[in-house]
Amino acid sequence: GRAWSLPLPLQDAETPVEQLTVKLDNPPAGLSFDPVKRQLTWTPAPPITPGPQTVKLSVTDNGTPPQTTTLPIQLKVEDDA
C-alpha cells in the first residue's frame, strides 16, 4: 500500500489543542495518530481487502470532568493495480 496522511483540525473552545488526547478504537494495522503533527498516518499492509474501513476516533479534553467526543471516520481502501 501507499503511505497516506490526513491532518485533523482539532479545536476546543476551552482547552489548548496540545492538551487534547486522541485515541483510535480498533484501527487497522499500521494506522496511527501523530500528536505533534495532529494527523492520521497509514500505510496499509497486505493482506488488506479493498473497500471501506471505519475507524472510531475519540478526542478528550483535560477539563473537570473530562469531556469526550467520538466520531467515526470512513476510509476507502483502493487496489493499487
Steps between C-alpha positions, in 0.01 A plus 500: 500500500593865463563732793208727583437781750205712608548820706240535776403863574434441872347783705346552840368836619626440855809280456825562309526249217827367647305379804246295305545122505421302185435126499418262216262212574607177329687659206621289208863390526742791454248784542613747765453854623801732514436740792773745391376541142138433609437264213405143423766303312466161337673268259260209445685171521404189305280315531232768511175477310407803291186676619383715787678497837327676788711626789364655821693805616459631856619842614508582874573835664670551838202664671334400825327277422669413170274518196536252213369510145507189284442496128537244224739570214447298185807422293481353150769246412558463127702240312836632371478289184 
